[in-house]
Tab-separated table of C-alpha atoms in Angstrom:
chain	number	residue	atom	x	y	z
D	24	UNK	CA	43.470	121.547	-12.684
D	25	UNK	CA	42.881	124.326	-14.205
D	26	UNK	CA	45.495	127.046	-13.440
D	27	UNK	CA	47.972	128.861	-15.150
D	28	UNK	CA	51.125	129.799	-13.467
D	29	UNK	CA	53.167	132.332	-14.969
D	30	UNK	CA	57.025	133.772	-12.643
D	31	UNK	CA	58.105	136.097	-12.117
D	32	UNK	CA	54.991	137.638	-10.139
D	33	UNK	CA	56.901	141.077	-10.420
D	34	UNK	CA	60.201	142.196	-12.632
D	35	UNK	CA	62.059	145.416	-12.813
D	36	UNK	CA	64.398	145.970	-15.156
D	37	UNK	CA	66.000	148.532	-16.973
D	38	UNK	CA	66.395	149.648	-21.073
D	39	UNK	CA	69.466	147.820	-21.660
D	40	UNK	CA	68.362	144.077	-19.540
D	41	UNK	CA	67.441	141.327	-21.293
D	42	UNK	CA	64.815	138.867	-19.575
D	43	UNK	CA	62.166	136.700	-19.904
D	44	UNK	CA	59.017	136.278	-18.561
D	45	UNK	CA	57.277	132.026	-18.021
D	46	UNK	CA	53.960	131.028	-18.101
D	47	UNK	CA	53.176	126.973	-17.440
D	48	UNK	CA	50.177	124.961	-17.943
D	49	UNK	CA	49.560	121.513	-17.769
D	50	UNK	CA	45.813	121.153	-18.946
D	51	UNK	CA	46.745	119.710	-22.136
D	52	UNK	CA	45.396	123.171	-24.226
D	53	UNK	CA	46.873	123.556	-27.348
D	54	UNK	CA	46.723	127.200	-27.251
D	55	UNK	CA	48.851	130.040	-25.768
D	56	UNK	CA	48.517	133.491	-25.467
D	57	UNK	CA	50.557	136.651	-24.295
D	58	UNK	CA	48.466	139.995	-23.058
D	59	UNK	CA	49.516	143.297	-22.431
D	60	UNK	CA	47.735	145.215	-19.819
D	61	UNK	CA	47.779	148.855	-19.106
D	62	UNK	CA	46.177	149.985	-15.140
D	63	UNK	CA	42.704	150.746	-15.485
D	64	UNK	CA	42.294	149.365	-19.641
D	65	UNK	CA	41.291	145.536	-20.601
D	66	UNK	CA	43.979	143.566	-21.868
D	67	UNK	CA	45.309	143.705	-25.496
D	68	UNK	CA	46.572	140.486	-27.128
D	69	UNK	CA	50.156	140.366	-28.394
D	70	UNK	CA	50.879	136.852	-29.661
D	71	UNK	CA	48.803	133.505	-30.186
D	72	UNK	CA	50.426	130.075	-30.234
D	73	UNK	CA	48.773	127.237	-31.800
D	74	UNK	CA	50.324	123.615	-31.645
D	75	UNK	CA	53.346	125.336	-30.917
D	76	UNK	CA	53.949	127.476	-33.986
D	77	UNK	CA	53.168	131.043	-33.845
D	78	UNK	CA	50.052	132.035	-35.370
D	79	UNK	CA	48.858	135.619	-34.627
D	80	UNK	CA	51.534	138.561	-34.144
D	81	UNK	CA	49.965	141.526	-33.283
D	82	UNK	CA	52.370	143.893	-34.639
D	83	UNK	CA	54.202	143.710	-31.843
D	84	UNK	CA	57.582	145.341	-31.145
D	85	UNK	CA	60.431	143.120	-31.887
D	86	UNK	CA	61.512	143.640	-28.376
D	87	UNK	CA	58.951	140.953	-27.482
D	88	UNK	CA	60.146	137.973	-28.697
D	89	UNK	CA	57.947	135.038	-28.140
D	90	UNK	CA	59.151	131.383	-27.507
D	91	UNK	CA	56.905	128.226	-27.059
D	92	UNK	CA	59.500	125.361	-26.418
D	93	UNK	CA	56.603	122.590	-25.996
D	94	UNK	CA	53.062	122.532	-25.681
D	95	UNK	CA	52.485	123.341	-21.876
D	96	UNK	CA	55.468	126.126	-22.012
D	97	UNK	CA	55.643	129.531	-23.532
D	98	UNK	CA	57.972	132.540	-22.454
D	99	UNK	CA	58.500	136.330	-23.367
D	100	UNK	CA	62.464	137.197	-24.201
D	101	UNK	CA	62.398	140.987	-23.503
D	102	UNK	CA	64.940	143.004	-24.666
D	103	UNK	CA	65.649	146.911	-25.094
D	104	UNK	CA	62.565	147.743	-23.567
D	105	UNK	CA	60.858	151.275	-22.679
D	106	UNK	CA	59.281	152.623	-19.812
D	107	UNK	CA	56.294	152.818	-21.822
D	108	UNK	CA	56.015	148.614	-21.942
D	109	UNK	CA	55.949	148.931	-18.299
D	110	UNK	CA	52.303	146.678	-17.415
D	111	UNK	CA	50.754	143.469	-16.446
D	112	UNK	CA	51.647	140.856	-18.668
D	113	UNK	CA	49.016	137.904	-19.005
D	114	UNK	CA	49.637	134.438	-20.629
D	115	UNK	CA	46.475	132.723	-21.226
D	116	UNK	CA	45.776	128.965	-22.785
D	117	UNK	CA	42.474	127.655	-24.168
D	118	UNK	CA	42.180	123.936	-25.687
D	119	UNK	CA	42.037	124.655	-28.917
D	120	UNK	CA	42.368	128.111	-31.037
D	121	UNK	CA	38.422	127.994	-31.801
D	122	UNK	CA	35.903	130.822	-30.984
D	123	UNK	CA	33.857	128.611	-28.493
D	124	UNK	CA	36.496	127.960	-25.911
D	125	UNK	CA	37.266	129.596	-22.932
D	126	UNK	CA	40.639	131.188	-22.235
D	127	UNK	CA	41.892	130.595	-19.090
D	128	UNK	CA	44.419	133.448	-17.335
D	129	UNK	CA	47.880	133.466	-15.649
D	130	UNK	CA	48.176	135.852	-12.797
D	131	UNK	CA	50.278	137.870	-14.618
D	132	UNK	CA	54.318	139.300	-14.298
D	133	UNK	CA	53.823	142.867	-13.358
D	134	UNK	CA	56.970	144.420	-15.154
D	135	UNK	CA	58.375	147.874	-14.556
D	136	UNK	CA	61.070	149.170	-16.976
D	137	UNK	CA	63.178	151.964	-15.619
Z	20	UNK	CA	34.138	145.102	-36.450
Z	21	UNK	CA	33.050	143.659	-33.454
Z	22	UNK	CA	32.570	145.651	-29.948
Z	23	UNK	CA	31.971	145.399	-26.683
Z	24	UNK	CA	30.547	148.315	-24.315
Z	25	UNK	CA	30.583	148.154	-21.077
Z	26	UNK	CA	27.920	150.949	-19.415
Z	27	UNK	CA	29.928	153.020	-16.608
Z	28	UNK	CA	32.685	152.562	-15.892
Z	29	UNK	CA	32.583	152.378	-12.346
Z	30	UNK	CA	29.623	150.842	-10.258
Z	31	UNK	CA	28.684	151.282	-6.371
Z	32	UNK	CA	26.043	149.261	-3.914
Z	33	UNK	CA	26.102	148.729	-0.621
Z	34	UNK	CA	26.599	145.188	0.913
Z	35	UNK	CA	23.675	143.317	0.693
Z	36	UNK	CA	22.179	145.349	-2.340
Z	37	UNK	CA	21.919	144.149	-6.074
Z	38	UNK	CA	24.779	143.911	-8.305
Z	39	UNK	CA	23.878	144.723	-12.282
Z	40	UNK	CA	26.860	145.417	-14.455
Z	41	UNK	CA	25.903	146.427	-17.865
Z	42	UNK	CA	27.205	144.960	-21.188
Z	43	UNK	CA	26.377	145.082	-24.923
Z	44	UNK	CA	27.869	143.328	-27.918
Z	45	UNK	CA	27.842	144.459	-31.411
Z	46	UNK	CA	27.080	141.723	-33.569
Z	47	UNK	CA	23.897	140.445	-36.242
Z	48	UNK	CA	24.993	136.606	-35.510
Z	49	UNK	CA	25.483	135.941	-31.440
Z	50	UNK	CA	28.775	136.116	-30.801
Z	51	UNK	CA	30.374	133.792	-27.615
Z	52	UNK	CA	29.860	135.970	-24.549
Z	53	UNK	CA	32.306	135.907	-21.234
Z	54	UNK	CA	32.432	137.819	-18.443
Z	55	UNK	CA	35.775	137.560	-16.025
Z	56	UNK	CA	36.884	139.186	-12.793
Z	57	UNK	CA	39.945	140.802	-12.006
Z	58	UNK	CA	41.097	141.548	-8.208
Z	59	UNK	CA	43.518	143.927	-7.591
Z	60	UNK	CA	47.449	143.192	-8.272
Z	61	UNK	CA	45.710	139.395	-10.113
Z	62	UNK	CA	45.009	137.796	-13.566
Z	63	UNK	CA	41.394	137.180	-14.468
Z	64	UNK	CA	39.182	134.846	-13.928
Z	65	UNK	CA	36.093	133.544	-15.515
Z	66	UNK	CA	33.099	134.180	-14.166
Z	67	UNK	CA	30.961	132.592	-16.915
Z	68	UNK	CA	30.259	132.495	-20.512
Z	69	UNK	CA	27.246	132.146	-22.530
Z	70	UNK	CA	27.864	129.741	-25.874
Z	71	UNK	CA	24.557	129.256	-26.870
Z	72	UNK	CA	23.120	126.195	-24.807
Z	73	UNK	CA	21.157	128.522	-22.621
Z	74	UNK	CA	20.253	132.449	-22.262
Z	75	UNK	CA	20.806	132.326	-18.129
Z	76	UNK	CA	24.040	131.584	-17.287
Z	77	UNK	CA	25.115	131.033	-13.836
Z	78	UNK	CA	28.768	131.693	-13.251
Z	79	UNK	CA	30.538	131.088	-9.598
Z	80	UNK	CA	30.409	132.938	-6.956
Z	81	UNK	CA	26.774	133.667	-6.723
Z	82	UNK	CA	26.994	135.876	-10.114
Z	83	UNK	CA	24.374	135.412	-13.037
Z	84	UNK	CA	24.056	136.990	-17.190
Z	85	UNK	CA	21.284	136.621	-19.405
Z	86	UNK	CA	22.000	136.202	-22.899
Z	87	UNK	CA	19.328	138.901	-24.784
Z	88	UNK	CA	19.469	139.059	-27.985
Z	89	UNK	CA	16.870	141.204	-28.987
Z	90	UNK	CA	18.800	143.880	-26.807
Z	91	UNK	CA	22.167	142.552	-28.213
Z	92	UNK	CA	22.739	142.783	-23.922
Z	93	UNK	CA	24.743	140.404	-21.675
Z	94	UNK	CA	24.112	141.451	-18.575
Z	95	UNK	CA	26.004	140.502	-14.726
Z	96	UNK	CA	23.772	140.632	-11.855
Z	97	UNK	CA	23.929	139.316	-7.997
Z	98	UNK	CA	20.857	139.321	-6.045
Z	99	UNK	CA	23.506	140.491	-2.527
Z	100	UNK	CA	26.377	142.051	-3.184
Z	101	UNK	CA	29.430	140.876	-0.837
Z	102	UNK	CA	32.547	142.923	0.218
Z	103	UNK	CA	34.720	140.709	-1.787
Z	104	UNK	CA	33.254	141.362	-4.963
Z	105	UNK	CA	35.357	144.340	-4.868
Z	106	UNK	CA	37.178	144.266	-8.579
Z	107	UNK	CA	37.483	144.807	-12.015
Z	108	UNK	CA	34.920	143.102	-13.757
Z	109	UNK	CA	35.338	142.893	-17.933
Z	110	UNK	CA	32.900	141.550	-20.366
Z	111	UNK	CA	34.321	139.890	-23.301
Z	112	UNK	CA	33.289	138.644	-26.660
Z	113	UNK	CA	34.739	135.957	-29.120
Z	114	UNK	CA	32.861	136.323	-32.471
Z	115	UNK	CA	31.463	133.104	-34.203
Z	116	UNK	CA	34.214	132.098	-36.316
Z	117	UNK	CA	36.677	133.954	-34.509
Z	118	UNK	CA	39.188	133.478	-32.125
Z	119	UNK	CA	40.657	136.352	-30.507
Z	120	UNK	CA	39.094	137.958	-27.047
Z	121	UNK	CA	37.741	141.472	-27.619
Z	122	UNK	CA	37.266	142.512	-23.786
Z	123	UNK	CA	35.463	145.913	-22.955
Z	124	UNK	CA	36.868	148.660	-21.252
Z	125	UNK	CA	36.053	147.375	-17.660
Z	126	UNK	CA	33.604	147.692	-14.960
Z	127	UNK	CA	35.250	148.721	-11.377
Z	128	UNK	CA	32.567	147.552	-8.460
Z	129	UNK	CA	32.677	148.955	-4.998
Z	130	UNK	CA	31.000	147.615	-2.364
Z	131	UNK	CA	29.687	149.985	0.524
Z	132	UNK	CA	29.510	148.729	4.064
């Protein structure tokens, strides 16, 4: 098994909502990932979570607030958001946080903010 | 810092015809090299990755790189391209000792009947 499931598959919400996005995997990986994605531009990495404890920020807004309650669970608390963080949001996991391994991809929460 | 370029930005054949998507790394030591697929209103996918064991990679469905490194090149080919290899197609790096994904900007195939 090698899938990522991430809900909800689509989300609009507006400045003053607060929500969160899921992503699930059970392949034992021991890393975690959030991705922002613009249409038409690769994705941009937001967070990293290794063993559970946050490990890369990328100077993201505190309006993203990351979460990883155990190791096969991590979710996105939005809150005060712009229409400008309207995108795709990925979550990714890989085994371990090492260069060699292969990140494998939700499907992604397409979120519009309104 | 490390880069990745992917040549045009959008790429057309006709069904049937060769696929070659273009991609070059910026790196002196060989980085780990992925290329993934995107189809429309989806996450990615992996199509393969190169990590050093050998310089042809074969990736699922049907889709091929070779690792150069004299050309610092990771090129995706297909020998017949298909209607459903309509997508987004990124190349992506991970340099040696690194962790995070540097993806480039994106190739968009279109298949021609």
């Amino acid at each position: 098994d090698t899938e990522v499931t991430q809900t909800p598959k689509h989300l609009v919400m507006g400045m003053t909502n607060k929500k969160s996005l899921k992503c699930e995997q059970h392949m034992g990986h021991r890393a975690m990932y959030w991705y922002k994605q613009k249409a038409k531009k690769p994705p941009e990495l937001m967070f990293v979570y290794s063993y559970e404890k946050l490990s890369i920020n990328e100077s993201v807004p505190s309006r993203f607030s990351p979460e990883c309650p155990n190791s096969s669970l991590l979710n996105l608390h939005l809150h005060a958001l712009q229409p400008e963080d309207s995108a795709l949001y990925l979550c990714a996991s890989s085994q371990e946080r090492q260069g060699q391994e292969t990140q494998y991809f939700g499907p992604g929460t397409r979120l519009l903010v309104l | 810092a490390q880069s990745v370029t992917q040549l045009g930005s959008h790429v057309s054949v006709s069904e049937g015809a060769l696929v070659l998507l273009r991609c070059n790394y910026s790196s002196s030591v060989p980085p780990y090299l992925f290329w993934y697929v995107q189809y429309p209103n989806q996450g990615l996918q992996l199509l393969l990755k190169y990590t050093s064991a050998a310089t042809l990679v074969k990736g699922i469905n049907g889709f091929e790189a070779e690792f150069k490194k004299s050309e610092t090149s990771f090129h995706l080919t297909k020998p017949s391209a298909h209607m459903s290899d309509a997508a987004e197609y990124f190349c992506a790096v991970i340099p040696t000792g690194g962790f995070k994904t540097i993806f480039g900007a994106g190739t968009r195939l279109f298949v021609k009947a």
